[in-house]
mmCIF file of C-alpha atoms in Angstrom:
data_model
loop_
_atom_site.group_PDB
_atom_site.id
_atom_site.type_symbol
_atom_site.label_atom_id
_atom_site.label_comp_id
_atom_site.label_asym_id
_atom_site.label_seq_id
_atom_site.Cartn_x
_atom_site.Cartn_y
_atom_site.Cartn_z
ATOM 1 C CA GLU A 1 -0.223 1.977 -4.322
ATOM 2 C CA THR A 2 1.945 4.956 -5.214
ATOM 3 C CA GLY A 3 0.174 6.085 -8.383
ATOM 4 C CA VAL A 4 2.885 4.662 -10.626
ATOM 5 C CA THR A 5 2.029 1.354 -12.276
ATOM 6 C CA GLN A 6 4.517 -0.926 -13.963
ATOM 7 C CA THR A 7 3.802 -3.930 -16.151
ATOM 8 C CA PRO A 8 4.650 -6.703 -16.278
ATOM 9 C CA ARG A 9 5.681 -7.366 -12.672
ATOM 10 C CA HIS A 10 7.852 -10.298 -13.724
ATOM 11 C CA LEU A 11 9.501 -11.065 -17.052
ATOM 12 C CA VAL A 12 11.731 -13.904 -18.184
ATOM 13 C CA MET A 13 13.321 -13.479 -21.585
ATOM 14 C CA GLY A 14 15.957 -15.109 -23.711
ATOM 15 C CA MET A 15 18.966 -13.207 -24.945
ATOM 16 C CA THR A 16 17.578 -13.013 -28.469
ATOM 17 C CA ASN A 17 14.100 -11.829 -27.473
ATOM 18 C CA LYS A 18 12.631 -8.365 -27.760
ATOM 19 C CA LYS A 19 10.333 -7.187 -24.997
ATOM 20 C CA SER A 20 9.083 -3.924 -23.543
ATOM 21 C CA LEU A 21 8.469 -2.680 -20.021
ATOM 22 C CA LYS A 22 5.643 -0.242 -19.440
ATOM 23 C CA CYS A 23 5.219 2.484 -16.840
ATOM 24 C CA GLU A 24 2.136 4.607 -16.343
ATOM 25 C CA GLN A 25 1.391 7.493 -13.984
ATOM 26 C CA HIS A 26 -1.707 9.623 -13.656
ATOM 27 C CA LEU A 27 -0.327 11.967 -11.019
ATOM 28 C CA GLY A 28 0.073 14.850 -13.448
ATOM 29 C CA HIS A 29 3.855 14.647 -13.156
ATOM 30 C CA ASN A 30 6.124 16.010 -15.861
ATOM 31 C CA ALA A 31 9.270 13.999 -15.169
ATOM 32 C CA MET A 32 9.701 10.235 -15.452
ATOM 33 C CA TYR A 33 12.688 8.014 -14.733
ATOM 34 C CA TRP A 34 14.014 4.497 -15.267
ATOM 35 C CA TYR A 35 16.214 2.978 -12.560
ATOM 36 C CA LYS A 36 17.967 -0.379 -12.396
ATOM 37 C CA GLN A 37 18.213 -2.147 -9.023
ATOM 38 C CA SER A 38 20.580 -5.117 -8.935
ATOM 39 C CA ALA A 39 21.257 -7.313 -5.948
ATOM 40 C CA LYS A 40 23.769 -5.756 -3.563
ATOM 41 C CA LYS A 41 24.129 -2.653 -5.736
ATOM 42 C CA PRO A 42 22.714 0.853 -5.359
ATOM 43 C CA LEU A 43 19.822 2.119 -7.418
ATOM 44 C CA GLU A 44 21.251 3.179 -10.770
ATOM 45 C CA LEU A 45 19.645 5.978 -12.745
ATOM 46 C CA MET A 46 19.259 4.978 -16.402
ATOM 47 C CA PHE A 47 17.115 7.566 -18.170
ATOM 48 C CA VAL A 48 15.279 10.778 -17.371
ATOM 49 C CA TYR A 49 12.450 12.341 -19.334
ATOM 50 C CA ASN A 50 11.104 15.817 -18.644
ATOM 51 C CA PHE A 51 8.042 16.991 -20.570
ATOM 52 C CA LYS A 52 8.490 13.977 -22.885
ATOM 53 C CA GLU A 53 12.055 14.988 -23.777
ATOM 54 C CA GLN A 54 14.990 12.825 -22.765
ATOM 55 C CA THR A 55 17.261 14.859 -20.524
ATOM 56 C CA GLU A 56 19.542 12.145 -19.207
ATOM 57 C CA ASN A 57 21.060 8.957 -20.571
ATOM 58 C CA ASN A 58 23.380 7.637 -17.915
ATOM 59 C CA SER A 59 25.713 5.765 -20.292
ATOM 60 C CA VAL A 60 23.174 2.998 -20.772
ATOM 61 C CA PRO A 61 23.936 0.349 -23.432
ATOM 62 C CA SER A 62 21.939 0.681 -26.636
ATOM 63 C CA ARG A 63 20.203 -2.663 -26.014
ATOM 64 C CA PHE A 64 17.994 -0.573 -23.690
ATOM 65 C CA SER A 65 15.853 1.884 -25.619
ATOM 66 C CA PRO A 66 13.445 4.219 -23.798
ATOM 67 C CA GLU A 67 10.339 5.808 -25.244
ATOM 68 C CA CYS A 68 8.100 8.478 -23.769
ATOM 69 C CA PRO A 69 5.086 9.082 -26.009
ATOM 70 C CA ASN A 70 3.415 11.408 -23.484
ATOM 71 C CA SER A 71 3.909 12.645 -19.940
ATOM 72 C CA SER A 72 1.900 9.750 -18.504
ATOM 73 C CA HIS A 73 3.633 6.820 -20.162
ATOM 74 C CA LEU A 74 7.182 5.567 -20.305
ATOM 75 C CA PHE A 75 8.481 2.448 -22.001
ATOM 76 C CA LEU A 76 11.756 0.590 -21.895
ATOM 77 C CA HIS A 77 12.346 -1.521 -24.986
ATOM 78 C CA LEU A 78 14.711 -4.426 -24.512
ATOM 79 C CA HIS A 79 16.601 -6.411 -27.119
ATOM 80 C CA THR A 80 19.543 -8.806 -27.168
ATOM 81 C CA LEU A 81 20.025 -8.509 -23.419
ATOM 82 C CA GLN A 82 22.730 -10.229 -21.405
ATOM 83 C CA PRO A 83 22.308 -12.313 -18.236
ATOM 84 C CA GLU A 84 23.930 -9.501 -16.232
ATOM 85 C CA ASP A 85 20.974 -7.298 -17.206
ATOM 86 C CA SER A 86 18.790 -9.359 -14.880
ATOM 87 C CA ALA A 87 17.567 -6.961 -12.217
ATOM 88 C CA LEU A 88 14.577 -5.083 -10.849
ATOM 89 C CA TYR A 89 13.712 -2.183 -13.157
ATOM 90 C CA LEU A 90 11.974 0.663 -11.394
ATOM 91 C CA CYS A 91 10.071 3.512 -12.911
ATOM 92 C CA ALA A 92 9.547 6.761 -11.009
ATOM 93 C CA SER A 93 7.908 10.104 -11.586
ATOM 94 C CA SER A 94 8.102 13.544 -10.015
ATOM 95 C CA GLN A 95 6.338 16.835 -10.519
ATOM 96 C CA ASP A 96 9.310 18.333 -12.293
ATOM 97 C CA GLN A 97 12.963 17.688 -12.938
ATOM 98 C CA PRO A 98 15.393 18.563 -11.298
ATOM 99 C CA VAL A 99 14.257 16.375 -8.488
ATOM 100 C CA ASN A 100 13.674 18.694 -5.581
ATOM 101 C CA THR A 101 10.359 17.146 -4.857
ATOM 102 C CA GLU A 102 9.155 13.740 -3.900
ATOM 103 C CA ALA A 103 9.603 10.981 -6.468
ATOM 104 C CA PHE A 104 6.998 8.254 -6.649
ATOM 105 C CA PHE A 105 8.243 4.790 -7.587
ATOM 106 C CA GLY A 106 6.413 1.918 -9.176
ATOM 107 C CA GLN A 107 6.766 -1.581 -7.764
ATOM 108 C CA GLY A 108 9.135 -2.547 -10.534
ATOM 109 C CA THR A 109 9.524 -5.260 -13.127
ATOM 110 C CA ARG A 110 11.661 -8.204 -12.051
ATOM 111 C CA LEU A 111 13.574 -9.119 -15.203
ATOM 112 C CA THR A 112 15.419 -12.390 -15.670
ATOM 113 C CA VAL A 113 17.521 -12.905 -18.784
ATOM 114 C CA VAL A 114 18.242 -16.545 -19.590
ATOM 115 C CA GLN B 1 30.305 8.819 -7.332
ATOM 116 C CA GLN B 2 27.812 7.134 -5.055
ATOM 117 C CA PRO B 3 27.387 8.104 -1.399
ATOM 118 C CA VAL B 4 28.372 5.619 1.276
ATOM 119 C CA GLN B 5 25.834 4.547 3.857
ATOM 120 C CA SER B 6 26.583 3.174 7.290
ATOM 121 C CA PRO B 7 25.864 0.867 8.872
ATOM 122 C CA GLN B 8 25.050 -1.693 6.178
ATOM 123 C CA ALA B 9 22.545 -3.369 8.462
ATOM 124 C CA VAL B 10 21.063 -2.807 11.889
ATOM 125 C CA ILE B 11 18.814 -4.945 14.062
ATOM 126 C CA LEU B 12 16.629 -3.342 16.713
ATOM 127 C CA ARG B 13 13.971 -4.253 19.229
ATOM 128 C CA GLU B 14 10.757 -2.263 19.131
ATOM 129 C CA GLY B 15 11.188 1.040 20.897
ATOM 130 C CA GLU B 16 14.938 1.331 20.303
ATOM 131 C CA ASP B 17 16.587 4.149 18.368
ATOM 132 C CA ALA B 18 18.787 4.023 15.277
ATOM 133 C CA VAL B 19 20.917 6.376 13.209
ATOM 134 C CA ILE B 20 21.748 5.830 9.554
ATOM 135 C CA ASN B 21 24.500 7.885 7.982
ATOM 136 C CA CYS B 22 25.089 8.926 4.388
ATOM 137 C CA SER B 23 28.447 10.379 3.377
ATOM 138 C CA SER B 24 29.558 11.854 0.083
ATOM 139 C CA SER B 25 32.961 12.727 -1.325
ATOM 140 C CA LYS B 26 31.367 15.659 -3.157
ATOM 141 C CA ALA B 27 29.766 18.868 -1.962
ATOM 142 C CA LEU B 28 26.032 18.325 -1.941
ATOM 143 C CA TYR B 29 23.055 20.378 -3.006
ATOM 144 C CA SER B 30 20.443 18.070 -1.519
ATOM 145 C CA VAL B 31 19.956 14.704 0.141
ATOM 146 C CA HIS B 32 16.871 12.518 -0.329
ATOM 147 C CA TRP B 33 15.840 9.614 1.900
ATOM 148 C CA TYR B 34 13.692 6.660 0.839
ATOM 149 C CA ARG B 35 12.568 3.419 2.467
ATOM 150 C CA GLN B 36 11.902 0.231 0.540
ATOM 151 C CA LYS B 37 10.161 -2.787 2.011
ATOM 152 C CA HIS B 38 10.788 -6.181 0.485
ATOM 153 C CA GLY B 39 8.905 -6.575 -2.796
ATOM 154 C CA GLU B 40 7.584 -3.030 -2.682
ATOM 155 C CA ALA B 41 8.387 0.300 -4.292
ATOM 156 C CA PRO B 42 10.764 2.722 -2.558
ATOM 157 C CA VAL B 43 8.762 5.307 -0.611
ATOM 158 C CA PHE B 44 9.828 8.899 -0.109
ATOM 159 C CA LEU B 45 10.687 10.000 3.433
ATOM 160 C CA MET B 46 12.182 13.476 3.122
ATOM 161 C CA ILE B 47 14.437 15.877 1.246
ATOM 162 C CA LEU B 48 17.056 18.085 2.853
ATOM 163 C CA LEU B 49 18.285 21.025 0.830
ATOM 164 C CA LYS B 50 21.542 22.909 1.143
ATOM 165 C CA GLY B 51 21.025 25.711 3.592
ATOM 166 C CA GLY B 52 17.759 24.176 4.713
ATOM 167 C CA GLU B 53 16.551 23.145 8.111
ATOM 168 C CA GLN B 54 16.633 19.789 9.779
ATOM 169 C CA LYS B 55 13.471 17.955 8.847
ATOM 170 C CA GLY B 56 11.345 15.343 10.438
ATOM 171 C CA HIS B 57 7.920 14.036 11.072
ATOM 172 C CA GLU B 58 6.859 12.123 14.130
ATOM 173 C CA LYS B 59 9.687 9.802 15.069
ATOM 174 C CA ILE B 60 11.776 9.972 11.892
ATOM 175 C CA SER B 61 13.999 12.986 11.349
ATOM 176 C CA ALA B 62 17.139 13.852 9.438
ATOM 177 C CA SER B 63 19.960 16.329 9.415
ATOM 178 C CA PHE B 64 22.256 17.609 6.674
ATOM 179 C CA ASN B 65 25.767 18.775 7.467
ATOM 180 C CA GLU B 66 26.975 20.585 4.352
ATOM 181 C CA LYS B 67 30.535 21.027 5.607
ATOM 182 C CA LYS B 68 30.946 17.337 6.351
ATOM 183 C CA GLN B 69 29.051 16.424 3.185
ATOM 184 C CA GLN B 70 26.876 14.009 5.069
ATOM 185 C CA SER B 71 23.352 13.414 6.216
ATOM 186 C CA SER B 72 21.981 11.350 9.060
ATOM 187 C CA LEU B 73 18.559 9.768 9.425
ATOM 188 C CA TYR B 74 17.278 9.369 12.980
ATOM 189 C CA LEU B 75 14.640 6.801 13.870
ATOM 190 C CA THR B 76 13.420 7.045 17.442
ATOM 191 C CA ALA B 77 11.262 4.588 19.362
ATOM 192 C CA SER B 78 11.290 2.269 16.363
ATOM 193 C CA GLN B 79 8.192 0.399 15.313
ATOM 194 C CA LEU B 80 7.859 -2.895 13.454
ATOM 195 C CA SER B 81 6.714 -0.936 10.411
ATOM 196 C CA TYR B 82 10.115 0.770 10.211
ATOM 197 C CA SER B 83 11.711 -2.436 8.932
ATOM 198 C CA GLY B 84 13.044 -2.143 5.392
ATOM 199 C CA THR B 85 15.998 -0.883 3.399
ATOM 200 C CA TYR B 86 16.800 2.796 3.711
ATOM 201 C CA PHE B 87 18.440 4.600 0.811
ATOM 202 C CA CYS B 88 19.927 8.045 0.629
ATOM 203 C CA GLY B 89 20.121 9.784 -2.712
ATOM 204 C CA THR B 90 22.432 12.730 -3.201
ATOM 205 C CA ASP B 91 22.366 15.593 -5.681
ATOM 206 C CA ALA B 92 25.752 17.241 -6.116
ATOM 207 C CA GLY B 93 24.344 20.197 -8.028
ATOM 208 C CA GLY B 94 26.326 21.911 -10.772
ATOM 209 C CA THR B 95 26.403 19.813 -13.926
ATOM 210 C CA SER B 96 24.822 16.978 -11.925
ATOM 211 C CA TYR B 97 21.932 19.153 -10.729
ATOM 212 C CA GLY B 98 18.769 17.099 -10.453
ATOM 213 C CA LYS B 99 20.557 13.790 -10.921
ATOM 214 C CA LEU B 100 20.243 11.568 -7.858
ATOM 215 C CA THR B 101 22.963 9.076 -6.994
ATOM 216 C CA PHE B 102 21.884 6.499 -4.424
ATOM 217 C CA GLY B 103 23.831 4.773 -1.697
ATOM 218 C CA GLN B 104 23.931 1.012 -1.345
ATOM 219 C CA GLY B 105 21.217 0.961 1.283
ATOM 220 C CA THR B 106 20.965 0.151 4.991
ATOM 221 C CA ILE B 107 18.836 -2.832 5.988
ATOM 222 C CA LEU B 108 16.878 -2.107 9.159
ATOM 223 C CA THR B 109 15.132 -4.958 10.970
ATOM 224 C CA VAL B 110 12.884 -4.269 13.947
ATOM 225 C CA HIS B 111 11.897 -7.219 16.148
ATOM 226 C CA PRO B 112 9.056 -7.322 18.698
#
């Protein structure tokens, strides 16, 4: 248990569905991140939020829409995804951003797009 | 541009040593090391900052050679619990300051 909780752990969705991934941390951290982890590929940074403000969008397609209502919660809204979007989506948090301190990762949501 | 890790995989017997390397084509501000066990979240190991010291705790340590733009992770007297995938994340500083780019990972398997 790292202090970062992601739900759901597994998600199967059709290409026309709309779903959301949730991330929650009660570590008092100010920065939160979404990463994508595909098979045989490195961890890819998607979005960064610092004090609820988005500070990084790493050229992510608009079918992924993040939301950070407060410093403890981060969402990733999904719509009209493609099969190649199937991956493990990891949320992380750190005390501050830039990341010169330890980042805590959630266990991820395993997403399958059919 | 992502750093390159080597080797891609290594198999050890308990008690043996291993070195995992992380090389970048860019000058680096910091290097971060994480370990991820199958089905679990990546777990932080250590950060090495430019101009900083070599770090380590117990039998896992790391070095950062700024001139060569590379870092090495040293695992000595490996234990079964060391098995997992090791990732390095690099921060090139400048306009990329605070943005970690991860390598492809090194799979470490320790057998009894």
